[in-house]
PDB file of C-alpha atoms in Angstrom:
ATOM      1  CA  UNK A 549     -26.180  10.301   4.997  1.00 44.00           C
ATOM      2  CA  UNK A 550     -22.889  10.932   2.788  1.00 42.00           C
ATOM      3  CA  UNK A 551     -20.713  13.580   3.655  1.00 45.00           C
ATOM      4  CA  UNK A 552     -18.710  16.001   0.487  1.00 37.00           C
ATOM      5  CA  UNK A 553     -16.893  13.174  -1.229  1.00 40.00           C
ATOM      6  CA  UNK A 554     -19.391  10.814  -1.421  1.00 41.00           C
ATOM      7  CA  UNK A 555     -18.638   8.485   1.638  1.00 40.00           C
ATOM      8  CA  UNK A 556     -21.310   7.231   3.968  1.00 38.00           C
ATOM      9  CA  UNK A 557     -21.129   8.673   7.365  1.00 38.00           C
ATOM     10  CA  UNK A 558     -23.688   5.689   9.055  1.00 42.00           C
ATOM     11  CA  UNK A 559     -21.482   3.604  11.171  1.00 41.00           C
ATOM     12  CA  UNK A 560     -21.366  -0.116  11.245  1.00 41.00           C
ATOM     13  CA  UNK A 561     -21.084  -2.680  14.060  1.00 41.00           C
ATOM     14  CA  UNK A 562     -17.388  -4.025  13.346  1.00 40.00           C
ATOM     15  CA  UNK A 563     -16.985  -7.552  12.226  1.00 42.00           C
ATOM     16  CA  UNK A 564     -14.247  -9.718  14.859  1.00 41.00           C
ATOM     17  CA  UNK A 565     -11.465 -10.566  12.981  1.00 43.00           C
ATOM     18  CA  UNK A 566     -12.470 -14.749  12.814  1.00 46.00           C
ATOM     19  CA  UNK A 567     -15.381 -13.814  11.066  1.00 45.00           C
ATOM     20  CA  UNK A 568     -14.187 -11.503   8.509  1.00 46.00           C
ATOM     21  CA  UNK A 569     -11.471 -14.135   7.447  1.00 47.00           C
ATOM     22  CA  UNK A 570     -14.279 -17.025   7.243  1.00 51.00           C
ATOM     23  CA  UNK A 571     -16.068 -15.093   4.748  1.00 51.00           C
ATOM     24  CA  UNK A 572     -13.299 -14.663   2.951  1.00 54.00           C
ATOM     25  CA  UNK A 573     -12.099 -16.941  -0.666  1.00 56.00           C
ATOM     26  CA  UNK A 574      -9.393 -18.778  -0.165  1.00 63.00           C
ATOM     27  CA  UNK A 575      -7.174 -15.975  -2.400  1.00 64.00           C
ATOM     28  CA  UNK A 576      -7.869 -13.156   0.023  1.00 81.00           C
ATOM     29  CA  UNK A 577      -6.791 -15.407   2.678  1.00 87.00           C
ATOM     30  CA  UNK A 578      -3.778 -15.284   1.540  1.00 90.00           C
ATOM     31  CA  UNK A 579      -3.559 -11.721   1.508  1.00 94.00           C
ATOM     32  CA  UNK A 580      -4.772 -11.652   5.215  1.00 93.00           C
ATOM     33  CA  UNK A 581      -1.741 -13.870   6.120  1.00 92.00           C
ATOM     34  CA  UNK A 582       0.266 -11.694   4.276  1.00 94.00           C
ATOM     35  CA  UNK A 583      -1.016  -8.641   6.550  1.00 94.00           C
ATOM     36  CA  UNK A 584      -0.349 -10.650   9.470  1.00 92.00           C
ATOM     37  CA  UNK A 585       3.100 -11.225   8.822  1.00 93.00           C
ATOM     38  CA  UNK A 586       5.786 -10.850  11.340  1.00 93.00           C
ATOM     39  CA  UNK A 587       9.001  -8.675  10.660  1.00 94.00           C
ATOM     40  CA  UNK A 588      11.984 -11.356  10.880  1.00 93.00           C
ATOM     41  CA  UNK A 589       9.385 -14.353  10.625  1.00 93.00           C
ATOM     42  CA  UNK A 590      11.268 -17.514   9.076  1.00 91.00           C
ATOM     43  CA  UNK A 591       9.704 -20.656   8.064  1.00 89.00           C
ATOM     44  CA  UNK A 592      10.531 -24.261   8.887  1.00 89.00           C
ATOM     45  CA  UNK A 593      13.929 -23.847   6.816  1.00 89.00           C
ATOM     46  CA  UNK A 594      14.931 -21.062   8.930  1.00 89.00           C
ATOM     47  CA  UNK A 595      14.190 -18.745   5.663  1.00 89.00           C
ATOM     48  CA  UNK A 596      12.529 -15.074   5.065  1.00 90.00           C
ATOM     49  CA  UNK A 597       8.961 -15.920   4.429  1.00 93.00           C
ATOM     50  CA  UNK A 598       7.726 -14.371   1.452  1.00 95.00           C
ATOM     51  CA  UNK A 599       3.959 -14.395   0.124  1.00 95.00           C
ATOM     52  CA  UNK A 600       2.983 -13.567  -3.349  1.00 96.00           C
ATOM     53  CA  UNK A 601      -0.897 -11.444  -3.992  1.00 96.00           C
ATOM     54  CA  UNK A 602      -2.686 -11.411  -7.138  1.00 93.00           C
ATOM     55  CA  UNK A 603      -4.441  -9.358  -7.366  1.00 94.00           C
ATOM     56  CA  UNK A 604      -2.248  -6.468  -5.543  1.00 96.00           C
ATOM     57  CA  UNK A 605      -2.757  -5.583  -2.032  1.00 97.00           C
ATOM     58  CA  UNK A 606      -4.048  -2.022  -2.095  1.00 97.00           C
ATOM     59  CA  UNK A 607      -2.182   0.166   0.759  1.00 97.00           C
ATOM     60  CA  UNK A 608      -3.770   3.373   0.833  1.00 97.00           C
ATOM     61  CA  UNK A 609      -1.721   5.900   2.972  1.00 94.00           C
ATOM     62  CA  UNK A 610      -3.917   7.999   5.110  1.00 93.00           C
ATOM     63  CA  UNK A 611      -4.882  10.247   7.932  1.00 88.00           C
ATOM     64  CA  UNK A 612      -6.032   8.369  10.666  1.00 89.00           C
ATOM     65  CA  UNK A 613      -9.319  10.468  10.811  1.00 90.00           C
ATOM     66  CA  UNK A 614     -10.385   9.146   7.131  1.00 91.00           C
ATOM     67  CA  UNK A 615      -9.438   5.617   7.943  1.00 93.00           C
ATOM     68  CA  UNK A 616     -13.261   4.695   8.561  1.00 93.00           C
ATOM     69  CA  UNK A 617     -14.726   7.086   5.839  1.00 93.00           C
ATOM     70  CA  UNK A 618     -11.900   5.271   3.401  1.00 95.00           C
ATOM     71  CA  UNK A 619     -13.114   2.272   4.402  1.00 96.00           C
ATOM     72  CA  UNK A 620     -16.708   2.381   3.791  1.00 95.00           C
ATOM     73  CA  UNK A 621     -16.009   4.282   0.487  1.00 95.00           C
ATOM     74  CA  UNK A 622     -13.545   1.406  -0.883  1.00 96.00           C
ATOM     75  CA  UNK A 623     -16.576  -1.701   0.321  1.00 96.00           C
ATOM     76  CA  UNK A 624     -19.326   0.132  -0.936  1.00 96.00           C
ATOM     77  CA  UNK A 625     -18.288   1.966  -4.140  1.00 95.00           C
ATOM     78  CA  UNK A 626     -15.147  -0.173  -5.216  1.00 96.00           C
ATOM     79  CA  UNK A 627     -15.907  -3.651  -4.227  1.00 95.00           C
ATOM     80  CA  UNK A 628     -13.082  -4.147  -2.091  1.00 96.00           C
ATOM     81  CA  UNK A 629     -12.309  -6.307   0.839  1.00 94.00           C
ATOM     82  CA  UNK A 630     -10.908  -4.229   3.427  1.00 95.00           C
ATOM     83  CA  UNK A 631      -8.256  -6.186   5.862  1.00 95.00           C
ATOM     84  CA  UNK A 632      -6.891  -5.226   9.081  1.00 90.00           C
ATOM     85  CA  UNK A 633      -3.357  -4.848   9.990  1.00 90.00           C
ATOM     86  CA  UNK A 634      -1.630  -6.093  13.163  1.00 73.00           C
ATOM     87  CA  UNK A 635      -1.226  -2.785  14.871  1.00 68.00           C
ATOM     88  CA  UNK A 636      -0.509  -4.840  17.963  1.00 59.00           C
ATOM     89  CA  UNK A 637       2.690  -6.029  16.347  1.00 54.00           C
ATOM     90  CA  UNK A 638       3.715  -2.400  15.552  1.00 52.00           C
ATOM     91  CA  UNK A 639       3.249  -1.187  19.584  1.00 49.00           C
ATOM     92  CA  UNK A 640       4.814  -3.910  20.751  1.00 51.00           C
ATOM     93  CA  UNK A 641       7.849  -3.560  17.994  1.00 50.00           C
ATOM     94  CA  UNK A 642       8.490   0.125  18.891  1.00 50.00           C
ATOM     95  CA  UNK A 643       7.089   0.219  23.201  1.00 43.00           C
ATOM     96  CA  UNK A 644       9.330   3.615  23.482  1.00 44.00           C
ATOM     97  CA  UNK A 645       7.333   5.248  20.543  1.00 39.00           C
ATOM     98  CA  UNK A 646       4.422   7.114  22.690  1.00 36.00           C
ATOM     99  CA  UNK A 647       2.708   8.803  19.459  1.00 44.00           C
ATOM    100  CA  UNK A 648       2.053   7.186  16.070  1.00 53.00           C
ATOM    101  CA  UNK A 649       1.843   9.063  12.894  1.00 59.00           C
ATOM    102  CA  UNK A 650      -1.722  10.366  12.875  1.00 66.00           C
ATOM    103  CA  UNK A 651      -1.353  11.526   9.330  1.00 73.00           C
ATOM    104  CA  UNK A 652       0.264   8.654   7.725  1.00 83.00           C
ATOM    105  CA  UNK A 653      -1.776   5.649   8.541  1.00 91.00           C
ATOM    106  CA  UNK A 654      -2.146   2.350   6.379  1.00 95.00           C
ATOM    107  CA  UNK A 655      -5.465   1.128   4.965  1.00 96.00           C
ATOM    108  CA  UNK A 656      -5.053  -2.406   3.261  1.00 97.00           C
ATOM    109  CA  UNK A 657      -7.670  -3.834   0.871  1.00 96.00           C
ATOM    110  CA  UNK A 658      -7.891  -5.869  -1.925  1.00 96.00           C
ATOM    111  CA  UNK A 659      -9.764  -4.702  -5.026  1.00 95.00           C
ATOM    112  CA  UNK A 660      -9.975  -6.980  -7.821  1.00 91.00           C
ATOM    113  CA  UNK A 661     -10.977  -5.336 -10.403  1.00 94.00           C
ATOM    114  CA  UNK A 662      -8.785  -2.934 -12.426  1.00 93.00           C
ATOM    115  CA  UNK A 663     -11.680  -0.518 -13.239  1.00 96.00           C
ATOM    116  CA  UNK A 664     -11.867  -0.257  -9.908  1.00 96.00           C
ATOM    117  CA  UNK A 665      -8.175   0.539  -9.187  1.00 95.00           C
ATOM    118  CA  UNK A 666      -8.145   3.142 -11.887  1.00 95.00           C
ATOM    119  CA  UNK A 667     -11.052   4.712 -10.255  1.00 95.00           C
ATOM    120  CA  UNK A 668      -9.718   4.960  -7.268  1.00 95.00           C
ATOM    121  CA  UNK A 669      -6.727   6.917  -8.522  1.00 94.00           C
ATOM    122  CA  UNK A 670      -8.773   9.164 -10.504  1.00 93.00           C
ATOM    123  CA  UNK A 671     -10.812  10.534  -7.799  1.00 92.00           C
ATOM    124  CA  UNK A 672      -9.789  13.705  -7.156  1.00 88.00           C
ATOM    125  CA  UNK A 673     -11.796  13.772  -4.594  1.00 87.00           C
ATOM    126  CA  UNK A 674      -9.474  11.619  -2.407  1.00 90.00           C
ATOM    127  CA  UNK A 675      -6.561  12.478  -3.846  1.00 89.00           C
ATOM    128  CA  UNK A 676      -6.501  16.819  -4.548  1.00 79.00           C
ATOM    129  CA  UNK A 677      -7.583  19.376  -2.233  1.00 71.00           C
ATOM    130  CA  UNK A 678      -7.627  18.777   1.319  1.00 72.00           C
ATOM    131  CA  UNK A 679      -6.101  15.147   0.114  1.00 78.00           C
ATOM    132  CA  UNK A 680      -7.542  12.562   2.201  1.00 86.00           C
ATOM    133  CA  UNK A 681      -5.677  10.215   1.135  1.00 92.00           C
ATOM    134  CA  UNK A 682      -1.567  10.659   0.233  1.00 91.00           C
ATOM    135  CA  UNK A 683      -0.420   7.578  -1.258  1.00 94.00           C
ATOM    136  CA  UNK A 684      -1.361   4.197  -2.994  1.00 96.00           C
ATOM    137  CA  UNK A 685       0.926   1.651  -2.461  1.00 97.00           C
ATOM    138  CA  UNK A 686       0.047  -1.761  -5.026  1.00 97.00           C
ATOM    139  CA  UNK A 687       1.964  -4.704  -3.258  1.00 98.00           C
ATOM    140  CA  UNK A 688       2.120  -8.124  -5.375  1.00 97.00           C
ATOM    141  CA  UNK A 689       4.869  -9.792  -2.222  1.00 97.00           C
ATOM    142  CA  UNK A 690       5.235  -9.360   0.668  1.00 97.00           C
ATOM    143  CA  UNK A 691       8.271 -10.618   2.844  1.00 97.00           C
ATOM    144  CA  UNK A 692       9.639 -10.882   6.310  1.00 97.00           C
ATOM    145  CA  UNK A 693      12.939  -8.967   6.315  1.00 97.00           C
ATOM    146  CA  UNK A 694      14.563  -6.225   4.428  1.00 97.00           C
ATOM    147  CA  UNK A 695      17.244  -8.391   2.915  1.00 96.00           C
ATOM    148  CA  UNK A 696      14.120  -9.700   1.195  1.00 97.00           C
ATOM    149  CA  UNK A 697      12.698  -6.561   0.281  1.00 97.00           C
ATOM    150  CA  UNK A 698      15.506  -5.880  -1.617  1.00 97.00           C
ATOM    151  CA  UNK A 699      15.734  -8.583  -3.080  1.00 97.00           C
ATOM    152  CA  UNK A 700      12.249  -8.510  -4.183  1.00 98.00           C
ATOM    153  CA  UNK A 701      12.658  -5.073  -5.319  1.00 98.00           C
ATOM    154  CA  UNK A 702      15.822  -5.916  -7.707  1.00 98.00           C
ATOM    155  CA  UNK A 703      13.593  -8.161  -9.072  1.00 98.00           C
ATOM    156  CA  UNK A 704      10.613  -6.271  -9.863  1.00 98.00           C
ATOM    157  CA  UNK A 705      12.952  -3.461 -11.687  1.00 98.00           C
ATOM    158  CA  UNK A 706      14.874  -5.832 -13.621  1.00 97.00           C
ATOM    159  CA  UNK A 707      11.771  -7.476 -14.664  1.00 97.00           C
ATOM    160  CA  UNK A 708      10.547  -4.253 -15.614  1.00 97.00           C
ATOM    161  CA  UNK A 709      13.124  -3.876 -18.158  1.00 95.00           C
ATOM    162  CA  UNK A 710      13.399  -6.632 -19.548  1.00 96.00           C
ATOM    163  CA  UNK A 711       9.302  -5.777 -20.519  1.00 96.00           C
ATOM    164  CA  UNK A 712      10.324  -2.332 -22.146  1.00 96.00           C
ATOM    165  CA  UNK A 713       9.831  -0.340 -19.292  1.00 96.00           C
ATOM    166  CA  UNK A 714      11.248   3.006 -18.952  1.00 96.00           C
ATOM    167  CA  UNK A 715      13.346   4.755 -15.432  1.00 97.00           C
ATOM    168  CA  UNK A 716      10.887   4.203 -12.166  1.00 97.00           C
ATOM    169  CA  UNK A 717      10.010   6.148  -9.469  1.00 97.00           C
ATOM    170  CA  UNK A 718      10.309   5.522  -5.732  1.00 97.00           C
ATOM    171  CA  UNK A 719       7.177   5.604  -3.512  1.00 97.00           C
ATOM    172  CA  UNK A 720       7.714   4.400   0.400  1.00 97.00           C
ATOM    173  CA  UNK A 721       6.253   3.989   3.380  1.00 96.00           C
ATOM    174  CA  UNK A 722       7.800   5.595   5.531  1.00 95.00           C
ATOM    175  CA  UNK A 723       9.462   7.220   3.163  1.00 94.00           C
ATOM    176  CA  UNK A 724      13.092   6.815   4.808  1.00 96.00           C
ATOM    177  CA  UNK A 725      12.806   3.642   2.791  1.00 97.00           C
ATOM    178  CA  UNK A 726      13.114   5.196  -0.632  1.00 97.00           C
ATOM    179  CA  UNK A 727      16.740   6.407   0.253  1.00 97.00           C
ATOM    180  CA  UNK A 728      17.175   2.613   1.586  1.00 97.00           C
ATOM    181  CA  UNK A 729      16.029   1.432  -1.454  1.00 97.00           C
ATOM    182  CA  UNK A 730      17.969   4.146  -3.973  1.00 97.00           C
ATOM    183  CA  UNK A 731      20.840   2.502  -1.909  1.00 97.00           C
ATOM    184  CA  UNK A 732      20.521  -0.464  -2.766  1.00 96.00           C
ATOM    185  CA  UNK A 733      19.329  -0.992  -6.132  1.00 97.00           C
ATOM    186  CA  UNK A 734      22.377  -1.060  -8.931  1.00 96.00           C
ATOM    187  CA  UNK A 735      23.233   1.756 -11.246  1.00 95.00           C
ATOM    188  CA  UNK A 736      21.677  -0.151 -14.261  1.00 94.00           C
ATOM    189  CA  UNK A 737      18.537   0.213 -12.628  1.00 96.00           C
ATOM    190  CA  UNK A 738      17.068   4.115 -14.043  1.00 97.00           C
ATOM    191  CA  UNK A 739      15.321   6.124 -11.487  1.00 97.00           C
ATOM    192  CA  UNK A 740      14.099   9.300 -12.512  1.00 96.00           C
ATOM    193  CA  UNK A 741      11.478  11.029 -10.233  1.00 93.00           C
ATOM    194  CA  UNK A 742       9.768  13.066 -13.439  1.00 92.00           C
ATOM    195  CA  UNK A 743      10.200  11.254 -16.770  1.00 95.00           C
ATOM    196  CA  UNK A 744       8.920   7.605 -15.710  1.00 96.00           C
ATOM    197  CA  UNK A 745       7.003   5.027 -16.905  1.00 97.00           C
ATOM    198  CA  UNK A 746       6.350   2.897 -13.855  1.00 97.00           C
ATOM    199  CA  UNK A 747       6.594   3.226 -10.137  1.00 97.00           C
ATOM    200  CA  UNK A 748       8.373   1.021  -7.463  1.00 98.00           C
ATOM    201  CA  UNK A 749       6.858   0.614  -4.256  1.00 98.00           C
ATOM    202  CA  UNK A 750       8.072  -0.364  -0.745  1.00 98.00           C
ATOM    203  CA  UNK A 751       5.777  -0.454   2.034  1.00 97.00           C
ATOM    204  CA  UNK A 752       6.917  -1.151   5.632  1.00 97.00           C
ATOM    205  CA  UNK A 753       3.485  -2.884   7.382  1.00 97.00           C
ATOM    206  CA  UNK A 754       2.706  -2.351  11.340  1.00 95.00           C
ATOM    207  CA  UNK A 755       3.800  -5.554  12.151  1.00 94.00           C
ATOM    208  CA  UNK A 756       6.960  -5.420  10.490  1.00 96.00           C
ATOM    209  CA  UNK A 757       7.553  -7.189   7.398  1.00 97.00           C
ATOM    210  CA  UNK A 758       7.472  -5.571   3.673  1.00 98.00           C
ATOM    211  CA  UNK A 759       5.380  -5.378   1.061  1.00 98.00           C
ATOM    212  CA  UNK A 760       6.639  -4.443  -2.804  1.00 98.00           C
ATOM    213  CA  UNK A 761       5.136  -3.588  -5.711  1.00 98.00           C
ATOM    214  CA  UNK A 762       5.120  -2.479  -9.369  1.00 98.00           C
ATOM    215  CA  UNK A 763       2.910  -0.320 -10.863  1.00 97.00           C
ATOM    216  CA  UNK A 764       2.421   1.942 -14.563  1.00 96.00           C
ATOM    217  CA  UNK A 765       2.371   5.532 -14.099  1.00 95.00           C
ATOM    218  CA  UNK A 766      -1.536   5.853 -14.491  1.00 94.00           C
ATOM    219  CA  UNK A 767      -2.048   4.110 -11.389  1.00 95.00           C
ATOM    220  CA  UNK A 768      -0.036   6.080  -9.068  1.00 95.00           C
ATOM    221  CA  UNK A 769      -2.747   8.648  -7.643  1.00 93.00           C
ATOM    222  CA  UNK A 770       0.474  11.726  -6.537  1.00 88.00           C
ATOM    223  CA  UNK A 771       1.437  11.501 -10.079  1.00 86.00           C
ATOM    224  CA  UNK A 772      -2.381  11.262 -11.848  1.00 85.00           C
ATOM    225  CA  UNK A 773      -2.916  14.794  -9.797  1.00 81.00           C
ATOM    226  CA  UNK A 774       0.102  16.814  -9.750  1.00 72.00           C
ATOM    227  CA  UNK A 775       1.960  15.736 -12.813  1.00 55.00           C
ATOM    228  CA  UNK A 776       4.472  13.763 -11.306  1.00 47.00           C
ATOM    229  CA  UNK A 777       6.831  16.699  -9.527  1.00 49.00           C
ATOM    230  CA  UNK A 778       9.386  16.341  -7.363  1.00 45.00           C
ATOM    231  CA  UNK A 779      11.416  13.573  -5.954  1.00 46.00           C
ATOM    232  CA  UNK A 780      10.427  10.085  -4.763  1.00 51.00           C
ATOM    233  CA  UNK A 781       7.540  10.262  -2.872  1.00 68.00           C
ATOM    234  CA  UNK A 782       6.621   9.108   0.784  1.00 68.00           C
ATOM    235  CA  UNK A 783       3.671   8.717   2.895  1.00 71.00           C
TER     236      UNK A 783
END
């Protein structure tokens, strides 16, 4: 049975966590370490760890009511690998915070194809209307601290220009991080919420550390559907 947009409703016995990473190749390992990741985790050195993805880990914003729908829809119709996210880590970071944000949940996956990631951000279906789904986050690293984030992020928009790119946009999650990140990044650096040609992500996971990201305008789903209005956008 599949319910308005396509997605199987039949429920699946859930895989443990061992298994799921055995099946894995060894690529999408790394992107299930990455996942796993500890905010303010250092390696022998005593230095941020930081852990590059290709191809991008997919970070699908969400309510927390589609999370299962999502996730059947990106295995069975995308081809993705869908990984889980220490939510552990994110309780035990923040024991005062009773509620979490129902409405702004993260999916993670890993879709290797790029028809399949333009698909996905085509879809109205998850991405107008009632909108399932807010935000797509692409993350190629991932590192332990925010020092490294913005590092990382420097990097990416630099980068960027020196390939002919035009002024970015900010996407975060949460989005207090795009005014973190607006902070931070130098003047030479163009941001321009409307006329853009690519979009910079930042992506705080559960268990603390950050992922960032690059990605062209075609690929960012709140831009695709509403013609790219407003300000930096969060969720």
């Amino acid at each position: 049975m599949t319910d308005s947009v396509g997605i199987s409703r039949n429920k699946r016995p859930r895989s443990s966590a061992a298994s799921v990473l055995a099946s894995m190749t060894n690529e999408h390992k790394q992107h299930a370490r990455a996942c796993a990741m500890q905010g303010q985790e250092v390696d022998a050195a005593g230095k941020a760890v930081r852990i590059e993805l290709d191809p991008a880990l997919a970070l699908i914003s969400c309510n927390h009511a589609w999370k299962r729908r999502l996730k059947r829809h990106l295995e069975a119709n995308l081809g993705a690998t869908v990984l889980e996210l220490d939510e552990a880590a994110s309780d035990a970071a923040n024991p005062k915070s009773a509620k979490k944000d129902q409405s702004h949940q993260l999916l993670a996956s890993v879709i290797p194809k790029k028809e399949s990631l333009e698909r996905l951000a085509l879809d109205w279906r998850l991405w107008a209307g009632v909108r399932p789904a807010h935000n797509l986050h692409l993350v190629t690293v991932v590192t332990s601290s925010w020092e490294g984030a913005e590092a990382e992020a420097l990097r990416l928009a630099t980068e960027a220009r020196a390939a002919g790119a035009g002024a970015l946009r900010l996407a975060g999650h949460p989005k207090t991080l795009i005014s973190r990140l607006t902070e931070s990044l130098p003047l030479e650096v163009p941001l321009d919420p409307k006329d853009f040609t690519h979009v910079l992500h930042a992506a705080q996971l559960p268990s603390g550390a950050f992922g960032l990201g690059l990605c062209p305008r075609a690929l960012h789903p709140p831009t695709v559907h509403s013609g790219g209005e407003g300000g930096g956008d969060g969720g």
